[in-house]
Coordinates of C-alpha atoms in Angstrom, one line a residue:
M1 CA 63.0 -164.1 -82.1
I2 CA 65.6 -165.8 -84.2
G3 CA 65.4 -168.3 -87.0
V4 CA 67.9 -170.9 -87.8
L5 CA 68.1 -172.7 -91.1
V6 CA 70.2 -175.9 -91.1
T7 CA 70.9 -177.3 -94.6
F8 CA 72.4 -180.7 -95.5
T9 CA 73.5 -181.1 -99.1
Q10 CA 74.3 -184.5 -100.7
T11 CA 75.6 -185.4 -104.1
G12 CA 72.7 -187.8 -104.4
K13 CA 69.1 -187.3 -103.3
F14 CA 67.5 -187.5 -99.9
D15 CA 64.9 -190.2 -99.8
R16 CA 61.6 -188.7 -98.6
S17 CA 60.6 -191.8 -96.5
A18 CA 64.1 -191.8 -94.9
A19 CA 63.8 -188.1 -94.1
A20 CA 60.3 -188.7 -92.6
K21 CA 61.7 -191.5 -90.5
I22 CA 64.5 -189.2 -89.2
A23 CA 61.9 -186.5 -88.4
A24 CA 59.7 -189.0 -86.5
E25 CA 62.7 -190.5 -84.5
L26 CA 64.2 -187.1 -83.6
R27 CA 61.0 -185.2 -82.8
A28 CA 60.6 -186.1 -79.1
P29 CA 63.7 -184.3 -77.8
F30 CA 62.4 -181.0 -79.3
E31 CA 58.9 -181.2 -77.9
G32 CA 58.7 -178.8 -75.0
M33 CA 62.3 -177.6 -75.4
P34 CA 62.7 -174.3 -73.5
G35 CA 63.0 -171.4 -75.9
L36 CA 62.1 -173.3 -79.1
R37 CA 58.9 -172.3 -80.6
F38 CA 58.9 -174.3 -83.8
K39 CA 61.1 -176.8 -85.6
S40 CA 60.4 -178.3 -89.1
F41 CA 62.1 -181.1 -91.0
M42 CA 62.1 -180.6 -94.7
I43 CA 63.5 -181.7 -98.0
D44 CA 63.5 -179.6 -101.1
E45 CA 61.7 -180.4 -104.3
D46 CA 64.6 -182.1 -106.1
G47 CA 65.7 -184.0 -103.0
A48 CA 69.2 -182.6 -103.1
R49 CA 68.9 -180.8 -99.7
A50 CA 67.4 -181.6 -96.4
R51 CA 66.6 -178.6 -94.3
N52 CA 65.6 -178.0 -90.7
F53 CA 64.1 -174.7 -89.7
Y54 CA 63.9 -173.6 -86.1
V55 CA 62.2 -170.5 -84.5
W56 CA 63.7 -169.6 -81.1
D57 CA 62.5 -167.0 -78.6
D58 CA 66.1 -166.1 -77.7
E59 CA 69.3 -165.9 -79.8
E60 CA 71.5 -167.1 -76.9
K61 CA 69.5 -170.3 -76.6
A62 CA 69.5 -170.8 -80.4
R63 CA 73.3 -170.4 -80.6
S64 CA 74.1 -172.5 -77.6
F65 CA 72.1 -175.4 -79.0
F66 CA 74.3 -175.8 -82.0
T67 CA 77.4 -177.3 -80.3
E68 CA 80.1 -179.2 -82.0
E69 CA 78.6 -182.4 -80.5
I70 CA 75.2 -181.6 -82.1
V71 CA 76.8 -180.8 -85.4
E72 CA 78.7 -184.2 -85.3
K73 CA 75.5 -186.0 -84.4
V74 CA 73.4 -184.6 -87.2
T75 CA 76.2 -185.1 -89.7
G76 CA 76.1 -188.8 -88.9
V77 CA 72.3 -188.8 -89.1
Y78 CA 72.0 -187.0 -92.5
G79 CA 75.3 -188.3 -94.0
A80 CA 76.5 -184.7 -94.7
P81 CA 77.7 -181.8 -92.6
P82 CA 75.3 -179.0 -92.1
T83 CA 75.4 -175.4 -93.1
I84 CA 73.9 -173.3 -90.2
E85 CA 72.4 -169.9 -90.9
F86 CA 71.1 -167.6 -88.1
L87 CA 68.3 -165.3 -89.3
D88 CA 66.9 -162.3 -87.6
I89 CA 63.1 -162.7 -87.7
V90 CA 61.7 -159.2 -88.2
G91 CA 58.0 -160.3 -88.6
F92 CA 56.1 -163.5 -87.9
V93 CA 52.6 -164.7 -88.7
D94 CA 51.3 -167.7 -86.6
N95 CA 47.9 -169.1 -87.8
S96 CA 48.2 -172.3 -85.8
G97 CA 45.5 -171.2 -83.4
T98 CA 42.9 -170.5 -86.1

């Protein structure tokens, strides 16, 4: 498993309702995506950063998803270029079935 943290930083603040609208509009393409276990859309407490966190079954699928085209698209959506970090998941707890 591999995690990917995508961070968008603005000089101003991300509006929570605008971020929620982005999440609702962009949710569908990720539902049932092969190799993707989870994706979350988040903003931090002070609103300076929007973050998306992905959990993938396979590193190759994770890395191949983040093409230049995708980076351009999300830069337009969020109004800021992303920082993309690939993280080795060494342990995982999933309580979604309980």
